[in-house]
């Protein structure tokens, strides 16, 4: 059995899709969901899917504590699904090549510190890009610089606003993220 843990910061729509997807995969188990915001909707998603959830607060967000907790839960892979906190380098080193993230742009464009959510979409629109998309990548010690696993794009119309772009990007995320995670885990587990 391969155990994965999801980390999220917001509403948990990607976490919801991932949990639904992996319910049908017998050899991969989503053990738990961690969140760094006590009011995040992701907690409701965890409850809906009957999995353990917990808050990464300031006290527990220490590298040694994180690694100990992950080891206690026998976590093999970590999935960042809208997780906005920088993962400590010690955790990245302990889980090297086993942490995956999704980013709402076609990296390397519009990546890095403070480039998330609507900030990315606004920059894409401000620069009059004709296409945007998502990047699924491994996590390393630099924001959004890890090995790219997959990218999917969508075209922009000249009259698209942030809401339009956000909806298109979220649709791509929901369509592709879970299956790419699955393929990536299987390739890493061979």
mmCIF file of C-alpha atoms in Angstrom:
data_model
loop_
_atom_site.group_PDB
_atom_site.id
_atom_site.type_symbol
_atom_site.label_atom_id
_atom_site.label_comp_id
_atom_site.label_asym_id
_atom_site.label_seq_id
_atom_site.Cartn_x
_atom_site.Cartn_y
_atom_site.Cartn_z
ATOM 1 C CA UNK A 1 0.000 0.000 0.000
ATOM 2 C CA UNK A 2 1.230 3.477 -0.919
ATOM 3 C CA UNK A 3 0.193 6.232 1.485
ATOM 4 C CA UNK A 4 -0.238 9.836 0.429
ATOM 5 C CA UNK A 5 -1.090 12.964 2.342
ATOM 6 C CA UNK A 6 -2.673 16.090 0.884
ATOM 7 C CA UNK A 7 -1.747 19.585 2.054
ATOM 8 C CA UNK A 8 -4.161 22.417 1.258
ATOM 9 C CA UNK A 9 -4.683 26.016 2.358
ATOM 10 C CA UNK A 10 -8.063 26.947 0.942
ATOM 11 C CA UNK A 11 -11.408 25.559 -0.070
ATOM 12 C CA UNK A 12 -10.110 22.128 -0.948
ATOM 13 C CA UNK A 13 -11.666 21.682 -4.387
ATOM 14 C CA UNK A 14 -8.555 19.922 -5.698
ATOM 15 C CA UNK A 15 -8.359 17.835 -2.524
ATOM 16 C CA UNK A 16 -11.979 16.794 -3.087
ATOM 17 C CA UNK A 17 -11.224 15.613 -6.632
ATOM 18 C CA UNK A 18 -8.071 13.782 -5.502
ATOM 19 C CA UNK A 19 -9.885 12.022 -2.649
ATOM 20 C CA UNK A 20 -12.720 10.949 -4.961
ATOM 21 C CA UNK A 21 -10.267 9.676 -7.567
ATOM 22 C CA UNK A 22 -8.133 7.627 -5.191
ATOM 23 C CA UNK A 23 -11.134 5.940 -3.549
ATOM 24 C CA UNK A 24 -11.165 3.768 -6.678
ATOM 25 C CA UNK A 25 -7.435 2.951 -6.621
ATOM 26 C CA UNK A 26 -6.910 -0.021 -4.296
ATOM 27 C CA UNK A 27 -3.112 0.221 -3.858
ATOM 28 C CA UNK A 28 -2.956 3.954 -3.030
ATOM 29 C CA UNK A 29 -4.444 5.316 0.174
ATOM 30 C CA UNK A 30 -4.984 8.986 0.996
ATOM 31 C CA UNK A 31 -4.274 8.840 4.715
ATOM 32 C CA UNK A 32 -4.759 12.423 5.809
ATOM 33 C CA UNK A 33 -5.075 16.086 4.955
ATOM 34 C CA UNK A 34 -3.007 18.839 6.528
ATOM 35 C CA UNK A 35 -3.918 22.501 6.384
ATOM 36 C CA UNK A 36 -2.264 25.697 7.580
ATOM 37 C CA UNK A 37 -5.460 27.748 7.968
ATOM 38 C CA UNK A 38 -7.924 26.830 10.701
ATOM 39 C CA UNK A 39 -10.891 28.238 8.761
ATOM 40 C CA UNK A 40 -10.071 26.527 5.447
ATOM 41 C CA UNK A 41 -12.816 24.696 3.600
ATOM 42 C CA UNK A 42 -10.392 21.814 3.096
ATOM 43 C CA UNK A 43 -11.319 20.575 6.589
ATOM 44 C CA UNK A 44 -14.921 20.071 5.426
ATOM 45 C CA UNK A 45 -13.627 18.116 2.442
ATOM 46 C CA UNK A 46 -11.617 15.821 4.729
ATOM 47 C CA UNK A 47 -14.686 15.255 6.894
ATOM 48 C CA UNK A 48 -16.829 14.550 3.822
ATOM 49 C CA UNK A 49 -14.352 11.844 2.763
ATOM 50 C CA UNK A 50 -13.901 10.558 6.312
ATOM 51 C CA UNK A 51 -10.147 11.065 6.496
ATOM 52 C CA UNK A 52 -8.033 12.464 9.298
ATOM 53 C CA UNK A 53 -7.263 16.168 9.095
ATOM 54 C CA UNK A 54 -5.088 18.411 11.195
ATOM 55 C CA UNK A 55 -3.855 21.970 11.408
ATOM 56 C CA UNK A 56 -0.232 22.841 10.711
ATOM 57 C CA UNK A 57 -0.007 25.692 13.219
ATOM 58 C CA UNK A 58 3.100 27.668 14.175
ATOM 59 C CA UNK A 59 4.097 25.151 16.847
ATOM 60 C CA UNK A 60 3.753 22.080 14.648
ATOM 61 C CA UNK A 61 5.334 23.728 11.575
ATOM 62 C CA UNK A 62 8.841 22.732 12.632
ATOM 63 C CA UNK A 63 10.799 20.466 10.279
ATOM 64 C CA UNK A 64 11.519 17.767 12.866
ATOM 65 C CA UNK A 65 7.869 17.723 13.988
ATOM 66 C CA UNK A 66 6.597 17.558 10.409
ATOM 67 C CA UNK A 67 8.917 14.687 9.499
ATOM 68 C CA UNK A 68 8.065 12.801 12.699
ATOM 69 C CA UNK A 69 4.324 13.168 12.048
ATOM 70 C CA UNK A 70 4.694 12.054 8.423
ATOM 71 C CA UNK A 71 6.718 9.033 9.537
ATOM 72 C CA UNK A 72 4.126 8.184 12.209
ATOM 73 C CA UNK A 73 1.440 8.150 9.498
ATOM 74 C CA UNK A 74 3.753 6.172 7.170
ATOM 75 C CA UNK A 75 3.383 8.765 4.405
ATOM 76 C CA UNK A 76 5.169 7.920 1.153
ATOM 77 C CA UNK A 77 4.141 10.943 -0.949
ATOM 78 C CA UNK A 78 2.892 14.474 -0.256
ATOM 79 C CA UNK A 79 0.486 16.261 -2.604
ATOM 80 C CA UNK A 80 0.317 20.055 -2.391
ATOM 81 C CA UNK A 81 -3.171 20.958 -3.577
ATOM 82 C CA UNK A 82 -3.378 24.711 -3.201
ATOM 83 C CA UNK A 83 -0.969 24.759 -0.269
ATOM 84 C CA UNK A 84 0.450 28.265 0.096
ATOM 85 C CA UNK A 85 3.075 27.795 2.789
ATOM 86 C CA UNK A 86 6.747 27.246 2.009
ATOM 87 C CA UNK A 87 7.693 23.651 2.768
ATOM 88 C CA UNK A 88 10.825 23.574 4.950
ATOM 89 C CA UNK A 89 13.963 22.418 3.148
ATOM 90 C CA UNK A 90 14.465 19.606 5.665
ATOM 91 C CA UNK A 91 11.072 18.152 4.721
ATOM 92 C CA UNK A 92 11.860 18.531 1.020
ATOM 93 C CA UNK A 93 15.165 16.729 1.557
ATOM 94 C CA UNK A 94 13.498 13.947 3.573
ATOM 95 C CA UNK A 95 10.885 13.516 0.826
ATOM 96 C CA UNK A 96 13.099 14.345 -2.147
ATOM 97 C CA UNK A 97 11.297 13.570 -5.387
ATOM 98 C CA UNK A 98 8.139 12.598 -3.466
ATOM 99 C CA UNK A 99 6.347 15.947 -3.115
ATOM 100 C CA UNK A 100 4.182 17.203 -5.971
ATOM 101 C CA UNK A 101 2.584 20.622 -6.454
ATOM 102 C CA UNK A 102 0.146 22.183 -8.870
ATOM 103 C CA UNK A 103 0.663 25.751 -10.070
ATOM 104 C CA UNK A 104 -1.914 27.860 -11.980
ATOM 105 C CA UNK A 105 0.354 28.941 -14.840
ATOM 106 C CA UNK A 106 2.608 27.488 -17.486
ATOM 107 C CA UNK A 107 5.873 27.602 -15.591
ATOM 108 C CA UNK A 108 8.423 29.083 -15.742
ATOM 109 C CA UNK A 109 6.102 32.026 -16.452
ATOM 110 C CA UNK A 110 4.335 33.546 -13.440
ATOM 111 C CA UNK A 111 5.967 31.375 -10.815
ATOM 112 C CA UNK A 112 7.868 32.085 -7.635
ATOM 113 C CA UNK A 113 7.222 33.728 -4.310
ATOM 114 C CA UNK A 114 3.884 35.567 -4.047
ATOM 115 C CA UNK A 115 2.712 34.173 -7.392
ATOM 116 C CA UNK A 116 -0.404 32.199 -6.557
ATOM 117 C CA UNK A 117 -4.132 32.296 -7.251
ATOM 118 C CA UNK A 118 -5.529 35.590 -8.483
ATOM 119 C CA UNK A 119 -2.069 37.212 -8.482
ATOM 120 C CA UNK A 120 -1.050 34.808 -11.237
ATOM 121 C CA UNK A 121 -4.279 35.277 -13.185
ATOM 122 C CA UNK A 122 -4.051 39.084 -12.968
ATOM 123 C CA UNK A 123 -0.456 39.027 -14.248
ATOM 124 C CA UNK A 124 -1.463 36.777 -17.154
ATOM 125 C CA UNK A 125 -4.303 39.143 -18.105
ATOM 126 C CA UNK A 126 -2.205 42.294 -17.592
ATOM 127 C CA UNK A 127 0.440 40.913 -19.949
ATOM 128 C CA UNK A 128 -2.199 40.079 -22.560
ATOM 129 C CA UNK A 129 -1.181 36.443 -22.777
ATOM 130 C CA UNK A 130 -3.094 34.393 -25.322
ATOM 131 C CA UNK A 131 -2.772 31.220 -23.304
ATOM 132 C CA UNK A 132 -2.271 30.081 -19.746
ATOM 133 C CA UNK A 133 -2.567 26.769 -18.000
ATOM 134 C CA UNK A 134 -1.398 24.573 -15.183
ATOM 135 C CA UNK A 135 1.903 23.009 -14.276
ATOM 136 C CA UNK A 136 2.231 19.908 -12.147
ATOM 137 C CA UNK A 137 5.763 19.676 -10.799
ATOM 138 C CA UNK A 138 7.944 18.115 -8.164
ATOM 139 C CA UNK A 139 8.817 20.365 -5.249
ATOM 140 C CA UNK A 140 12.360 21.485 -4.564
ATOM 141 C CA UNK A 141 13.775 24.192 -2.311
ATOM 142 C CA UNK A 142 12.799 27.039 -4.670
ATOM 143 C CA UNK A 143 9.212 28.133 -5.269
ATOM 144 C CA UNK A 144 7.890 26.619 -8.508
ATOM 145 C CA UNK A 145 11.303 25.525 -9.813
ATOM 146 C CA UNK A 146 10.990 21.750 -9.408
ATOM 147 C CA UNK A 147 11.034 19.211 -12.236
ATOM 148 C CA UNK A 148 7.970 19.655 -14.453
ATOM 149 C CA UNK A 149 5.851 16.517 -14.646
ATOM 150 C CA UNK A 150 3.036 17.807 -16.893
ATOM 151 C CA UNK A 151 1.513 20.994 -18.280
ATOM 152 C CA UNK A 152 -1.926 21.644 -19.750
ATOM 153 C CA UNK A 153 -3.002 24.856 -21.449
ATOM 154 C CA UNK A 154 -6.108 26.869 -22.173
ATOM 155 C CA UNK A 155 -6.617 29.754 -24.583
ATOM 156 C CA UNK A 156 -7.620 33.208 -23.414
ATOM 157 C CA UNK A 157 -10.081 35.484 -25.138
ATOM 158 C CA UNK A 158 -9.359 39.207 -25.231
ATOM 159 C CA UNK A 159 -12.384 39.865 -23.010
ATOM 160 C CA UNK A 160 -11.551 37.234 -20.342
ATOM 161 C CA UNK A 161 -11.342 38.559 -16.802
ATOM 162 C CA UNK A 162 -9.808 36.991 -13.693
ATOM 163 C CA UNK A 163 -12.971 35.031 -12.942
ATOM 164 C CA UNK A 164 -13.074 33.531 -16.452
ATOM 165 C CA UNK A 165 -9.415 32.574 -16.343
ATOM 166 C CA UNK A 166 -9.691 31.181 -12.815
ATOM 167 C CA UNK A 167 -12.634 28.981 -13.856
ATOM 168 C CA UNK A 168 -10.746 27.688 -16.904
ATOM 169 C CA UNK A 169 -7.637 26.955 -14.841
ATOM 170 C CA UNK A 170 -9.622 25.221 -12.115
ATOM 171 C CA UNK A 171 -11.321 23.088 -14.750
ATOM 172 C CA UNK A 172 -7.896 21.983 -16.031
ATOM 173 C CA UNK A 173 -6.778 21.225 -12.475
ATOM 174 C CA UNK A 174 -9.826 19.086 -11.774
ATOM 175 C CA UNK A 175 -9.529 17.318 -15.117
ATOM 176 C CA UNK A 176 -5.845 16.374 -14.901
ATOM 177 C CA UNK A 177 -4.264 16.629 -11.439
ATOM 178 C CA UNK A 178 -5.466 13.329 -9.947
ATOM 179 C CA UNK A 179 -4.521 11.150 -12.917
ATOM 180 C CA UNK A 180 -1.102 12.806 -13.202
ATOM 181 C CA UNK A 181 -0.493 12.238 -9.479
ATOM 182 C CA UNK A 182 -1.425 8.583 -9.998
ATOM 183 C CA UNK A 183 0.925 8.133 -12.974
ATOM 184 C CA UNK A 184 3.724 9.976 -11.182
ATOM 185 C CA UNK A 185 3.398 7.855 -8.035
ATOM 186 C CA UNK A 186 3.370 4.652 -10.068
ATOM 187 C CA UNK A 187 6.506 5.710 -11.979
ATOM 188 C CA UNK A 188 8.265 6.630 -8.718
ATOM 189 C CA UNK A 189 7.250 3.345 -7.089
ATOM 190 C CA UNK A 190 8.651 1.025 -9.765
#
